[in-house]
């Protein structure tokens, strides 16, 4: 497990009393979450615990029934997903989101257009993208894909598609990255690849991740929040939460049996 990089740091992202009800069912109930600047923070729990719903609430793909979401001390509860992304909080999804028919480099160059605020340029002229070549190659090098720059993204392995997704996320220059199941469905080799990449891209930024793979969480995360039945039942380092009887019963029992 990494050292706690952020023990004296301030809180960059927080929720207070965050709740979501669907037809009387409390999917998320009174979640108070504090993510320290510069840390890797995991949100884990059994299936149906409310992890992805929390992510959807924080990134405003869902509207909270009640509660407050704050980012850098600013109340962002009423903001749109695009407005939150512009502030520097960018999310990935469980399903790899790349343009399969485009090359690896073109995927990153399109993401880099965000700075131009002219998202339709690349449909008008491919030449517009060339000014982003150098930065695109830097980002591909950061995730080990520079030698595959001209390869169609559809031909990448699943693990390398997730690496490309990390590169396109980095192109948006996020201050906070929210990673939803970054190693889901991967082979052991791809899990190791993506775990190493997440560690590398965490430099100088904050990461909040949902992850089922306990080995990945134990290796990467400074702090862990455990959700069960829509509520946080424990929080701390991996060593601390793995010894919590409630956690063992709700989630970690299989790994500690």
JSON list of C-alpha atoms in Angstrom, two decimals:
[
{"chain": "A", "resi": 1, "resn": "UNK", "atom": "CA", "xyz": [0.00, 0.00, 0.00]},
{"chain": "A", "resi": 2, "resn": "UNK", "atom": "CA", "xyz": [1.17, 3.52, -0.74]},
{"chain": "A", "resi": 3, "resn": "UNK", "atom": "CA", "xyz": [2.14, 5.92, 2.02]},
{"chain": "A", "resi": 4, "resn": "UNK", "atom": "CA", "xyz": [-0.58, 8.35, 2.99]},
{"chain": "A", "resi": 5, "resn": "UNK", "atom": "CA", "xyz": [0.47, 11.22, 0.79]},
{"chain": "A", "resi": 6, "resn": "UNK", "atom": "CA", "xyz": [-2.27, 13.47, 2.02]},
{"chain": "A", "resi": 7, "resn": "UNK", "atom": "CA", "xyz": [-2.33, 13.19, 5.82]},
{"chain": "A", "resi": 8, "resn": "UNK", "atom": "CA", "xyz": [-1.90, 16.94, 6.25]},
{"chain": "A", "resi": 9, "resn": "UNK", "atom": "CA", "xyz": [-3.68, 17.97, 3.08]},
{"chain": "A", "resi": 10, "resn": "UNK", "atom": "CA", "xyz": [-7.05, 19.66, 2.76]},
{"chain": "A", "resi": 11, "resn": "UNK", "atom": "CA", "xyz": [-10.28, 18.18, 1.47]},
{"chain": "A", "resi": 12, "resn": "UNK", "atom": "CA", "xyz": [-10.78, 18.64, -2.27]},
{"chain": "A", "resi": 13, "resn": "UNK", "atom": "CA", "xyz": [-14.06, 16.72, -2.71]},
{"chain": "A", "resi": 14, "resn": "UNK", "atom": "CA", "xyz": [-16.73, 16.03, -0.13]},
{"chain": "A", "resi": 15, "resn": "UNK", "atom": "CA", "xyz": [-20.35, 15.04, 0.29]},
{"chain": "A", "resi": 16, "resn": "UNK", "atom": "CA", "xyz": [-22.62, 15.77, 3.22]},
{"chain": "A", "resi": 17, "resn": "UNK", "atom": "CA", "xyz": [-25.80, 13.80, 3.81]},
{"chain": "A", "resi": 18, "resn": "UNK", "atom": "CA", "xyz": [-25.79, 12.63, 0.19]},
{"chain": "A", "resi": 19, "resn": "UNK", "atom": "CA", "xyz": [-28.91, 10.56, -0.50]},
{"chain": "A", "resi": 20, "resn": "UNK", "atom": "CA", "xyz": [-30.80, 9.12, -3.45]},
{"chain": "A", "resi": 21, "resn": "UNK", "atom": "CA", "xyz": [-34.20, 7.46, -3.29]},
{"chain": "A", "resi": 22, "resn": "UNK", "atom": "CA", "xyz": [-35.84, 5.54, -6.12]},
{"chain": "A", "resi": 23, "resn": "UNK", "atom": "CA", "xyz": [-39.56, 4.92, -5.55]},
{"chain": "A", "resi": 24, "resn": "UNK", "atom": "CA", "xyz": [-39.04, 4.64, -1.81]},
{"chain": "A", "resi": 25, "resn": "UNK", "atom": "CA", "xyz": [-35.82, 2.59, -2.04]},
{"chain": "A", "resi": 26, "resn": "UNK", "atom": "CA", "xyz": [-32.79, 4.27, -0.44]},
{"chain": "A", "resi": 27, "resn": "UNK", "atom": "CA", "xyz": [-29.97, 3.49, -2.90]},
{"chain": "A", "resi": 28, "resn": "UNK", "atom": "CA", "xyz": [-27.69, 5.98, -1.12]},
{"chain": "A", "resi": 29, "resn": "UNK", "atom": "CA", "xyz": [-28.50, 7.19, 2.37]},
{"chain": "A", "resi": 30, "resn": "UNK", "atom": "CA", "xyz": [-26.74, 10.01, 4.22]},
{"chain": "A", "resi": 31, "resn": "UNK", "atom": "CA", "xyz": [-23.26, 9.52, 2.77]},
{"chain": "A", "resi": 32, "resn": "UNK", "atom": "CA", "xyz": [-20.58, 11.80, 4.23]},
{"chain": "A", "resi": 33, "resn": "UNK", "atom": "CA", "xyz": [-17.43, 11.43, 2.15]},
{"chain": "A", "resi": 34, "resn": "UNK", "atom": "CA", "xyz": [-14.19, 13.42, 2.37]},
{"chain": "A", "resi": 35, "resn": "UNK", "atom": "CA", "xyz": [-11.47, 12.98, -0.24]},
{"chain": "A", "resi": 36, "resn": "UNK", "atom": "CA", "xyz": [-8.09, 14.49, 0.59]},
{"chain": "A", "resi": 37, "resn": "UNK", "atom": "CA", "xyz": [-6.19, 16.44, -2.04]},
{"chain": "A", "resi": 38, "resn": "UNK", "atom": "CA", "xyz": [-3.46, 14.36, -3.67]},
{"chain": "A", "resi": 39, "resn": "UNK", "atom": "CA", "xyz": [-4.75, 11.02, -2.38]},
{"chain": "A", "resi": 40, "resn": "UNK", "atom": "CA", "xyz": [-6.04, 7.85, -4.00]},
{"chain": "A", "resi": 41, "resn": "UNK", "atom": "CA", "xyz": [-9.36, 7.10, -2.30]},
{"chain": "A", "resi": 42, "resn": "UNK", "atom": "CA", "xyz": [-11.39, 3.95, -2.97]},
{"chain": "A", "resi": 43, "resn": "UNK", "atom": "CA", "xyz": [-15.12, 3.47, -2.57]},
{"chain": "A", "resi": 44, "resn": "UNK", "atom": "CA", "xyz": [-15.81, -0.25, -2.22]},
{"chain": "A", "resi": 45, "resn": "UNK", "atom": "CA", "xyz": [-18.60, -2.55, -1.14]},
{"chain": "A", "resi": 46, "resn": "UNK", "atom": "CA", "xyz": [-20.67, -5.56, -2.20]},
{"chain": "A", "resi": 47, "resn": "UNK", "atom": "CA", "xyz": [-22.85, -5.55, -5.31]},
{"chain": "A", "resi": 48, "resn": "UNK", "atom": "CA", "xyz": [-25.82, -3.24, -4.83]},
{"chain": "A", "resi": 49, "resn": "UNK", "atom": "CA", "xyz": [-24.12, -1.23, -2.07]},
{"chain": "A", "resi": 50, "resn": "UNK", "atom": "CA", "xyz": [-24.61, 2.06, -3.93]},
{"chain": "A", "resi": 51, "resn": "UNK", "atom": "CA", "xyz": [-21.08, 2.70, -5.23]},
{"chain": "A", "resi": 52, "resn": "UNK", "atom": "CA", "xyz": [-21.95, 3.55, -8.82]},
{"chain": "A", "resi": 53, "resn": "UNK", "atom": "CA", "xyz": [-24.99, 5.52, -7.68]},
{"chain": "A", "resi": 54, "resn": "UNK", "atom": "CA", "xyz": [-22.64, 7.61, -5.50]},
{"chain": "A", "resi": 55, "resn": "UNK", "atom": "CA", "xyz": [-20.40, 8.20, -8.52]},
{"chain": "A", "resi": 56, "resn": "UNK", "atom": "CA", "xyz": [-23.41, 9.21, -10.62]},
{"chain": "A", "resi": 57, "resn": "UNK", "atom": "CA", "xyz": [-24.53, 11.64, -7.92]},
{"chain": "A", "resi": 58, "resn": "UNK", "atom": "CA", "xyz": [-21.09, 13.21, -7.45]},
{"chain": "A", "resi": 59, "resn": "UNK", "atom": "CA", "xyz": [-20.64, 13.70, -11.20]},
{"chain": "A", "resi": 60, "resn": "UNK", "atom": "CA", "xyz": [-24.28, 14.82, -11.61]},
{"chain": "A", "resi": 61, "resn": "UNK", "atom": "CA", "xyz": [-25.44, 12.06, -13.92]},
{"chain": "A", "resi": 62, "resn": "UNK", "atom": "CA", "xyz": [-28.05, 11.65, -11.21]},
{"chain": "A", "resi": 63, "resn": "UNK", "atom": "CA", "xyz": [-29.69, 14.38, -9.11]},
{"chain": "A", "resi": 64, "resn": "UNK", "atom": "CA", "xyz": [-29.48, 13.83, -5.34]},
{"chain": "A", "resi": 65, "resn": "UNK", "atom": "CA", "xyz": [-32.70, 13.49, -3.39]},
{"chain": "A", "resi": 66, "resn": "UNK", "atom": "CA", "xyz": [-30.91, 15.41, -0.63]},
{"chain": "A", "resi": 67, "resn": "UNK", "atom": "CA", "xyz": [-27.43, 16.37, 0.47]},
{"chain": "A", "resi": 68, "resn": "UNK", "atom": "CA", "xyz": [-24.57, 18.61, -0.64]},
{"chain": "A", "resi": 69, "resn": "UNK", "atom": "CA", "xyz": [-21.57, 17.97, -2.90]},
{"chain": "A", "resi": 70, "resn": "UNK", "atom": "CA", "xyz": [-18.56, 20.28, -2.58]},
{"chain": "A", "resi": 71, "resn": "UNK", "atom": "CA", "xyz": [-15.48, 20.59, -4.77]},
{"chain": "A", "resi": 72, "resn": "UNK", "atom": "CA", "xyz": [-12.60, 22.85, -3.74]},
{"chain": "A", "resi": 73, "resn": "UNK", "atom": "CA", "xyz": [-14.91, 24.43, -1.19]},
{"chain": "A", "resi": 74, "resn": "UNK", "atom": "CA", "xyz": [-17.58, 25.23, -3.79]},
{"chain": "A", "resi": 75, "resn": "UNK", "atom": "CA", "xyz": [-21.09, 23.81, -3.67]},
{"chain": "A", "resi": 76, "resn": "UNK", "atom": "CA", "xyz": [-21.50, 21.97, -6.99]},
{"chain": "A", "resi": 77, "resn": "UNK", "atom": "CA", "xyz": [-24.75, 20.16, -6.13]},
{"chain": "A", "resi": 78, "resn": "UNK", "atom": "CA", "xyz": [-26.75, 22.06, -8.74]},
{"chain": "A", "resi": 79, "resn": "UNK", "atom": "CA", "xyz": [-24.18, 21.99, -11.52]},
{"chain": "A", "resi": 80, "resn": "UNK", "atom": "CA", "xyz": [-24.36, 20.00, -14.77]},
{"chain": "A", "resi": 81, "resn": "UNK", "atom": "CA", "xyz": [-21.91, 17.19, -15.60]},
{"chain": "A", "resi": 82, "resn": "UNK", "atom": "CA", "xyz": [-20.21, 19.36, -18.24]},
{"chain": "A", "resi": 83, "resn": "UNK", "atom": "CA", "xyz": [-19.79, 22.27, -15.82]},
{"chain": "A", "resi": 84, "resn": "UNK", "atom": "CA", "xyz": [-18.21, 19.96, -13.25]},
{"chain": "A", "resi": 85, "resn": "UNK", "atom": "CA", "xyz": [-15.83, 18.58, -15.88]},
{"chain": "A", "resi": 86, "resn": "UNK", "atom": "CA", "xyz": [-14.80, 22.12, -16.79]},
{"chain": "A", "resi": 87, "resn": "UNK", "atom": "CA", "xyz": [-13.91, 22.73, -13.14]},
{"chain": "A", "resi": 88, "resn": "UNK", "atom": "CA", "xyz": [-11.42, 19.85, -13.34]},
{"chain": "A", "resi": 89, "resn": "UNK", "atom": "CA", "xyz": [-13.30, 16.77, -12.13]},
{"chain": "A", "resi": 90, "resn": "UNK", "atom": "CA", "xyz": [-13.42, 14.12, -14.85]},
{"chain": "A", "resi": 91, "resn": "UNK", "atom": "CA", "xyz": [-14.94, 10.66, -14.73]},
{"chain": "A", "resi": 92, "resn": "UNK", "atom": "CA", "xyz": [-14.31, 7.39, -16.54]},
{"chain": "A", "resi": 93, "resn": "UNK", "atom": "CA", "xyz": [-16.89, 4.62, -16.89]},
{"chain": "A", "resi": 94, "resn": "UNK", "atom": "CA", "xyz": [-16.90, 0.84, -16.44]},
{"chain": "A", "resi": 95, "resn": "UNK", "atom": "CA", "xyz": [-17.21, 0.34, -20.21]},
{"chain": "A", "resi": 96, "resn": "UNK", "atom": "CA", "xyz": [-14.19, 1.57, -22.12]},
{"chain": "A", "resi": 97, "resn": "UNK", "atom": "CA", "xyz": [-15.18, 4.69, -24.06]},
{"chain": "A", "resi": 98, "resn": "UNK", "atom": "CA", "xyz": [-12.91, 5.10, -27.07]},
{"chain": "A", "resi": 99, "resn": "UNK", "atom": "CA", "xyz": [-13.56, 5.75, -30.76]},
{"chain": "A", "resi": 100, "resn": "UNK", "atom": "CA", "xyz": [-12.74, 2.34, -32.19]},
{"chain": "A", "resi": 101, "resn": "UNK", "atom": "CA", "xyz": [-12.60, 3.44, -35.83]},
{"chain": "A", "resi": 102, "resn": "UNK", "atom": "CA", "xyz": [-10.04, 6.16, -35.06]},
{"chain": "A", "resi": 103, "resn": "UNK", "atom": "CA", "xyz": [-6.36, 5.71, -34.38]},
{"chain": "A", "resi": 104, "resn": "UNK", "atom": "CA", "xyz": [-4.99, 5.70, -30.86]},
{"chain": "A", "resi": 105, "resn": "UNK", "atom": "CA", "xyz": [-3.40, 9.13, -31.45]},
{"chain": "A", "resi": 106, "resn": "UNK", "atom": "CA", "xyz": [-6.57, 10.63, -32.94]},
{"chain": "A", "resi": 107, "resn": "UNK", "atom": "CA", "xyz": [-8.54, 9.58, -29.85]},
{"chain": "A", "resi": 108, "resn": "UNK", "atom": "CA", "xyz": [-6.20, 11.66, -27.71]},
{"chain": "A", "resi": 109, "resn": "UNK", "atom": "CA", "xyz": [-6.06, 14.57, -30.16]},
{"chain": "A", "resi": 110, "resn": "UNK", "atom": "CA", "xyz": [-9.85, 14.86, -30.13]},
{"chain": "A", "resi": 111, "resn": "UNK", "atom": "CA", "xyz": [-9.79, 14.99, -26.32]},
{"chain": "A", "resi": 112, "resn": "UNK", "atom": "CA", "xyz": [-7.15, 17.72, -26.45]},
{"chain": "A", "resi": 113, "resn": "UNK", "atom": "CA", "xyz": [-9.51, 19.93, -28.47]},
{"chain": "A", "resi": 114, "resn": "UNK", "atom": "CA", "xyz": [-11.32, 20.76, -25.25]},
{"chain": "A", "resi": 115, "resn": "UNK", "atom": "CA", "xyz": [-8.89, 23.67, -24.82]},
{"chain": "A", "resi": 116, "resn": "UNK", "atom": "CA", "xyz": [-10.10, 25.17, -28.10]},
{"chain": "A", "resi": 117, "resn": "UNK", "atom": "CA", "xyz": [-13.75, 25.06, -27.01]},
{"chain": "A", "resi": 118, "resn": "UNK", "atom": "CA", "xyz": [-14.58, 24.15, -30.63]},
{"chain": "A", "resi": 119, "resn": "UNK", "atom": "CA", "xyz": [-15.55, 20.51, -30.33]},
{"chain": "A", "resi": 120, "resn": "UNK", "atom": "CA", "xyz": [-16.79, 20.19, -33.92]},
{"chain": "A", "resi": 121, "resn": "UNK", "atom": "CA", "xyz": [-13.51, 21.27, -35.57]},
{"chain": "A", "resi": 122, "resn": "UNK", "atom": "CA", "xyz": [-12.27, 17.74, -36.07]},
{"chain": "A", "resi": 123, "resn": "UNK", "atom": "CA", "xyz": [-15.24, 16.94, -38.32]},
{"chain": "A", "resi": 124, "resn": "UNK", "atom": "CA", "xyz": [-14.42, 19.89, -40.57]},
{"chain": "A", "resi": 125, "resn": "UNK", "atom": "CA", "xyz": [-10.71, 19.29, -41.11]},
{"chain": "A", "resi": 126, "resn": "UNK", "atom": "CA", "xyz": [-8.33, 16.68, -39.80]},
{"chain": "A", "resi": 127, "resn": "UNK", "atom": "CA", "xyz": [-5.55, 19.25, -40.19]},
{"chain": "A", "resi": 128, "resn": "UNK", "atom": "CA", "xyz": [-6.97, 21.08, -37.18]},
{"chain": "A", "resi": 129, "resn": "UNK", "atom": "CA", "xyz": [-5.80, 18.20, -34.99]},
{"chain": "A", "resi": 130, "resn": "UNK", "atom": "CA", "xyz": [-2.13, 18.35, -36.01]},
{"chain": "A", "resi": 131, "resn": "UNK", "atom": "CA", "xyz": [-1.32, 21.15, -33.58]},
{"chain": "A", "resi": 132, "resn": "UNK", "atom": "CA", "xyz": [-1.98, 18.62, -30.82]},
{"chain": "A", "resi": 133, "resn": "UNK", "atom": "CA", "xyz": [0.41, 15.96, -32.13]},
{"chain": "A", "resi": 134, "resn": "UNK", "atom": "CA", "xyz": [3.27, 16.59, -29.70]},
{"chain": "A", "resi": 135, "resn": "UNK", "atom": "CA", "xyz": [1.08, 16.67, -26.60]},
{"chain": "A", "resi": 136, "resn": "UNK", "atom": "CA", "xyz": [-0.86, 13.61, -27.78]},
{"chain": "A", "resi": 137, "resn": "UNK", "atom": "CA", "xyz": [2.37, 11.63, -28.09]},
{"chain": "A", "resi": 138, "resn": "UNK", "atom": "CA", "xyz": [3.47, 12.78, -24.62]},
{"chain": "A", "resi": 139, "resn": "UNK", "atom": "CA", "xyz": [0.21, 11.49, -23.15]},
{"chain": "A", "resi": 140, "resn": "UNK", "atom": "CA", "xyz": [0.46, 8.20, -25.04]},
{"chain": "A", "resi": 141, "resn": "UNK", "atom": "CA", "xyz": [4.01, 7.77, -23.76]},
{"chain": "A", "resi": 142, "resn": "UNK", "atom": "CA", "xyz": [2.77, 8.32, -20.21]},
{"chain": "A", "resi": 143, "resn": "UNK", "atom": "CA", "xyz": [0.53, 5.26, -20.53]},
{"chain": "A", "resi": 144, "resn": "UNK", "atom": "CA", "xyz": [2.88, 3.15, -22.65]},
{"chain": "A", "resi": 145, "resn": "UNK", "atom": "CA", "xyz": [0.98, 3.45, -25.94]},
{"chain": "A", "resi": 146, "resn": "UNK", "atom": "CA", "xyz": [3.30, 5.63, -28.02]},
{"chain": "A", "resi": 147, "resn": "UNK", "atom": "CA", "xyz": [4.34, 2.73, -30.26]},
{"chain": "A", "resi": 148, "resn": "UNK", "atom": "CA", "xyz": [0.67, 2.02, -31.03]},
{"chain": "A", "resi": 149, "resn": "UNK", "atom": "CA", "xyz": [-0.22, 5.61, -31.97]},
{"chain": "A", "resi": 150, "resn": "UNK", "atom": "CA", "xyz": [-1.25, 4.76, -35.55]},
{"chain": "A", "resi": 151, "resn": "UNK", "atom": "CA", "xyz": [-3.16, 1.60, -34.67]},
{"chain": "A", "resi": 152, "resn": "UNK", "atom": "CA", "xyz": [-6.98, 1.67, -34.82]},
{"chain": "A", "resi": 153, "resn": "UNK", "atom": "CA", "xyz": [-8.26, 1.74, -31.26]},
{"chain": "A", "resi": 154, "resn": "UNK", "atom": "CA", "xyz": [-10.60, -1.18, -31.96]},
{"chain": "A", "resi": 155, "resn": "UNK", "atom": "CA", "xyz": [-7.55, -3.45, -32.34]},
{"chain": "A", "resi": 156, "resn": "UNK", "atom": "CA", "xyz": [-6.25, -2.79, -28.83]},
{"chain": "A", "resi": 157, "resn": "UNK", "atom": "CA", "xyz": [-6.60, -5.35, -26.05]},
{"chain": "A", "resi": 158, "resn": "UNK", "atom": "CA", "xyz": [-9.12, -4.49, -23.35]},
{"chain": "A", "resi": 159, "resn": "UNK", "atom": "CA", "xyz": [-6.39, -3.44, -20.93]},
{"chain": "A", "resi": 160, "resn": "UNK", "atom": "CA", "xyz": [-4.79, -1.15, -23.50]},
{"chain": "A", "resi": 161, "resn": "UNK", "atom": "CA", "xyz": [-8.16, 0.37, -24.34]},
{"chain": "A", "resi": 162, "resn": "UNK", "atom": "CA", "xyz": [-8.43, 1.32, -20.67]},
{"chain": "A", "resi": 163, "resn": "UNK", "atom": "CA", "xyz": [-4.92, 2.76, -20.89]},
{"chain": "A", "resi": 164, "resn": "UNK", "atom": "CA", "xyz": [-6.04, 4.84, -23.87]},
{"chain": "A", "resi": 165, "resn": "UNK", "atom": "CA", "xyz": [-9.06, 5.98, -21.89]},
{"chain": "A", "resi": 166, "resn": "UNK", "atom": "CA", "xyz": [-6.71, 7.15, -19.14]},
{"chain": "A", "resi": 167, "resn": "UNK", "atom": "CA", "xyz": [-4.70, 9.10, -21.74]},
{"chain": "A", "resi": 168, "resn": "UNK", "atom": "CA", "xyz": [-7.84, 10.80, -23.08]},
{"chain": "A", "resi": 169, "resn": "UNK", "atom": "CA", "xyz": [-8.90, 11.61, -19.51]},
{"chain": "A", "resi": 170, "resn": "UNK", "atom": "CA", "xyz": [-5.48, 13.11, -18.81]},
{"chain": "A", "resi": 171, "resn": "UNK", "atom": "CA", "xyz": [-5.86, 15.22, -21.95]},
{"chain": "A", "resi": 172, "resn": "UNK", "atom": "CA", "xyz": [-8.62, 17.09, -20.13]},
{"chain": "A", "resi": 173, "resn": "UNK", "atom": "CA", "xyz": [-6.06, 18.05, -17.44]},
{"chain": "A", "resi": 174, "resn": "UNK", "atom": "CA", "xyz": [-8.22, 16.90, -14.52]},
{"chain": "A", "resi": 175, "resn": "UNK", "atom": "CA", "xyz": [-7.48, 17.86, -10.96]},
{"chain": "A", "resi": 176, "resn": "UNK", "atom": "CA", "xyz": [-9.65, 14.98, -9.77]},
{"chain": "A", "resi": 177, "resn": "UNK", "atom": "CA", "xyz": [-10.15, 11.71, -11.67]},
{"chain": "A", "resi": 178, "resn": "UNK", "atom": "CA", "xyz": [-13.10, 9.47, -10.81]},
{"chain": "A", "resi": 179, "resn": "UNK", "atom": "CA", "xyz": [-12.42, 5.94, -12.04]},
{"chain": "A", "resi": 180, "resn": "UNK", "atom": "CA", "xyz": [-15.34, 3.52, -12.17]},
{"chain": "A", "resi": 181, "resn": "UNK", "atom": "CA", "xyz": [-14.09, -0.09, -11.98]},
{"chain": "A", "resi": 182, "resn": "UNK", "atom": "CA", "xyz": [-10.82, 0.54, -13.88]},
{"chain": "A", "resi": 183, "resn": "UNK", "atom": "CA", "xyz": [-9.80, -3.15, -13.81]},
{"chain": "A", "resi": 184, "resn": "UNK", "atom": "CA", "xyz": [-13.21, -4.78, -14.32]},
{"chain": "A", "resi": 185, "resn": "UNK", "atom": "CA", "xyz": [-13.20, -7.80, -16.61]},
{"chain": "A", "resi": 186, "resn": "UNK", "atom": "CA", "xyz": [-9.44, -7.85, -17.13]},
{"chain": "A", "resi": 187, "resn": "UNK", "atom": "CA", "xyz": [-6.90, -10.62, -17.25]},
{"chain": "A", "resi": 188, "resn": "UNK", "atom": "CA", "xyz": [-4.27, -10.69, -14.48]},
{"chain": "A", "resi": 189, "resn": "UNK", "atom": "CA", "xyz": [-1.72, -9.16, -16.85]},
{"chain": "A", "resi": 190, "resn": "UNK", "atom": "CA", "xyz": [-4.04, -6.29, -17.79]},
{"chain": "A", "resi": 191, "resn": "UNK", "atom": "CA", "xyz": [-4.92, -5.71, -14.12]},
{"chain": "A", "resi": 192, "resn": "UNK", "atom": "CA", "xyz": [-1.21, -5.29, -13.35]},
{"chain": "A", "resi": 193, "resn": "UNK", "atom": "CA", "xyz": [-0.83, -2.93, -16.34]},
{"chain": "A", "resi": 194, "resn": "UNK", "atom": "CA", "xyz": [-3.73, -0.68, -15.36]},
{"chain": "A", "resi": 195, "resn": "UNK", "atom": "CA", "xyz": [-2.82, -0.72, -11.66]},
{"chain": "A", "resi": 196, "resn": "UNK", "atom": "CA", "xyz": [0.65, 0.54, -12.54]},
{"chain": "A", "resi": 197, "resn": "UNK", "atom": "CA", "xyz": [-0.82, 3.20, -14.83]},
{"chain": "A", "resi": 198, "resn": "UNK", "atom": "CA", "xyz": [-3.23, 4.47, -12.18]},
{"chain": "A", "resi": 199, "resn": "UNK", "atom": "CA", "xyz": [-0.32, 4.77, -9.76]},
{"chain": "A", "resi": 200, "resn": "UNK", "atom": "CA", "xyz": [1.70, 6.71, -12.35]},
{"chain": "A", "resi": 201, "resn": "UNK", "atom": "CA", "xyz": [-1.07, 9.11, -13.37]},
{"chain": "A", "resi": 202, "resn": "UNK", "atom": "CA", "xyz": [-1.95, 9.85, -9.73]},
{"chain": "A", "resi": 203, "resn": "UNK", "atom": "CA", "xyz": [1.09, 12.14, -9.47]},
{"chain": "A", "resi": 204, "resn": "UNK", "atom": "CA", "xyz": [-0.06, 15.70, -8.73]},
{"chain": "A", "resi": 205, "resn": "UNK", "atom": "CA", "xyz": [-3.76, 14.84, -8.84]},
{"chain": "A", "resi": 206, "resn": "UNK", "atom": "CA", "xyz": [-6.50, 13.24, -6.75]},
{"chain": "A", "resi": 207, "resn": "UNK", "atom": "CA", "xyz": [-8.21, 9.95, -7.62]},
{"chain": "A", "resi": 208, "resn": "UNK", "atom": "CA", "xyz": [-11.51, 8.60, -6.33]},
{"chain": "A", "resi": 209, "resn": "UNK", "atom": "CA", "xyz": [-12.17, 5.09, -7.58]},
{"chain": "A", "resi": 210, "resn": "UNK", "atom": "CA", "xyz": [-14.75, 2.35, -7.36]},
{"chain": "A", "resi": 211, "resn": "UNK", "atom": "CA", "xyz": [-12.99, -1.02, -7.53]},
{"chain": "A", "resi": 212, "resn": "UNK", "atom": "CA", "xyz": [-13.94, -4.62, -6.75]},
{"chain": "A", "resi": 213, "resn": "UNK", "atom": "CA", "xyz": [-10.41, -6.04, -6.85]},
{"chain": "A", "resi": 214, "resn": "UNK", "atom": "CA", "xyz": [-9.24, -5.95, -3.22]},
{"chain": "A", "resi": 215, "resn": "UNK", "atom": "CA", "xyz": [-5.63, -6.59, -4.22]},
{"chain": "A", "resi": 216, "resn": "UNK", "atom": "CA", "xyz": [-5.69, -3.49, -6.41]},
{"chain": "A", "resi": 217, "resn": "UNK", "atom": "CA", "xyz": [-7.24, -1.42, -3.63]},
{"chain": "A", "resi": 218, "resn": "UNK", "atom": "CA", "xyz": [-4.69, -2.62, -1.06]},
{"chain": "A", "resi": 219, "resn": "UNK", "atom": "CA", "xyz": [-1.80, -1.76, -3.39]},
{"chain": "A", "resi": 220, "resn": "UNK", "atom": "CA", "xyz": [-2.99, 1.64, -4.57]},
{"chain": "A", "resi": 221, "resn": "UNK", "atom": "CA", "xyz": [-5.19, 3.39, -2.08]},
{"chain": "A", "resi": 222, "resn": "UNK", "atom": "CA", "xyz": [-4.35, 5.77, 0.74]},
{"chain": "A", "resi": 223, "resn": "UNK", "atom": "CA", "xyz": [-7.87, 5.65, 2.14]},
{"chain": "A", "resi": 224, "resn": "UNK", "atom": "CA", "xyz": [-10.90, 3.42, 1.69]},
{"chain": "A", "resi": 225, "resn": "UNK", "atom": "CA", "xyz": [-14.60, 4.02, 2.34]},
{"chain": "A", "resi": 226, "resn": "UNK", "atom": "CA", "xyz": [-16.81, 0.93, 2.64]},
{"chain": "A", "resi": 227, "resn": "UNK", "atom": "CA", "xyz": [-20.41, 1.13, 1.49]},
{"chain": "A", "resi": 228, "resn": "UNK", "atom": "CA", "xyz": [-23.10, -1.35, 2.48]},
{"chain": "A", "resi": 229, "resn": "UNK", "atom": "CA", "xyz": [-26.83, -0.89, 1.85]},
{"chain": "A", "resi": 230, "resn": "UNK", "atom": "CA", "xyz": [-26.21, 2.66, 0.67]},
{"chain": "A", "resi": 231, "resn": "UNK", "atom": "CA", "xyz": [-24.35, 3.81, 3.79]},
{"chain": "A", "resi": 232, "resn": "UNK", "atom": "CA", "xyz": [-20.68, 4.13, 4.72]},
{"chain": "A", "resi": 233, "resn": "UNK", "atom": "CA", "xyz": [-19.98, 1.59, 7.45]},
{"chain": "A", "resi": 234, "resn": "UNK", "atom": "CA", "xyz": [-16.22, 2.11, 7.80]},
{"chain": "A", "resi": 235, "resn": "UNK", "atom": "CA", "xyz": [-13.38, 4.28, 6.57]},
{"chain": "A", "resi": 236, "resn": "UNK", "atom": "CA", "xyz": [-9.62, 4.23, 6.93]},
{"chain": "A", "resi": 237, "resn": "UNK", "atom": "CA", "xyz": [-6.50, 2.63, 5.54]},
{"chain": "A", "resi": 238, "resn": "UNK", "atom": "CA", "xyz": [-6.69, -0.88, 4.07]},
{"chain": "A", "resi": 239, "resn": "UNK", "atom": "CA", "xyz": [-5.14, -2.34, 7.24]},
{"chain": "A", "resi": 240, "resn": "UNK", "atom": "CA", "xyz": [-7.72, -0.55, 9.38]},
{"chain": "A", "resi": 241, "resn": "UNK", "atom": "CA", "xyz": [-10.85, -1.42, 7.41]},
{"chain": "A", "resi": 242, "resn": "UNK", "atom": "CA", "xyz": [-9.82, -5.01, 6.70]},
{"chain": "A", "resi": 243, "resn": "UNK", "atom": "CA", "xyz": [-9.89, -5.69, 10.47]},
{"chain": "A", "resi": 244, "resn": "UNK", "atom": "CA", "xyz": [-13.30, -4.09, 11.00]},
{"chain": "A", "resi": 245, "resn": "UNK", "atom": "CA", "xyz": [-15.84, -6.85, 11.85]},
{"chain": "A", "resi": 246, "resn": "UNK", "atom": "CA", "xyz": [-18.65, -5.06, 9.95]},
{"chain": "A", "resi": 247, "resn": "UNK", "atom": "CA", "xyz": [-16.48, -4.87, 6.85]},
{"chain": "A", "resi": 248, "resn": "UNK", "atom": "CA", "xyz": [-15.42, -8.49, 7.05]},
{"chain": "A", "resi": 249, "resn": "UNK", "atom": "CA", "xyz": [-19.06, -9.52, 7.34]},
{"chain": "A", "resi": 250, "resn": "UNK", "atom": "CA", "xyz": [-20.37, -7.19, 4.60]},
{"chain": "A", "resi": 251, "resn": "UNK", "atom": "CA", "xyz": [-17.62, -7.39, 2.01]},
{"chain": "A", "resi": 252, "resn": "UNK", "atom": "CA", "xyz": [-14.23, -8.79, 2.88]},
{"chain": "A", "resi": 253, "resn": "UNK", "atom": "CA", "xyz": [-15.30, -12.12, 4.34]},
{"chain": "A", "resi": 254, "resn": "UNK", "atom": "CA", "xyz": [-14.49, -14.13, 1.23]},
{"chain": "A", "resi": 255, "resn": "UNK", "atom": "CA", "xyz": [-11.03, -12.68, 1.01]},
{"chain": "A", "resi": 256, "resn": "UNK", "atom": "CA", "xyz": [-10.33, -13.31, 4.70]},
{"chain": "A", "resi": 257, "resn": "UNK", "atom": "CA", "xyz": [-11.96, -16.72, 5.06]}
]
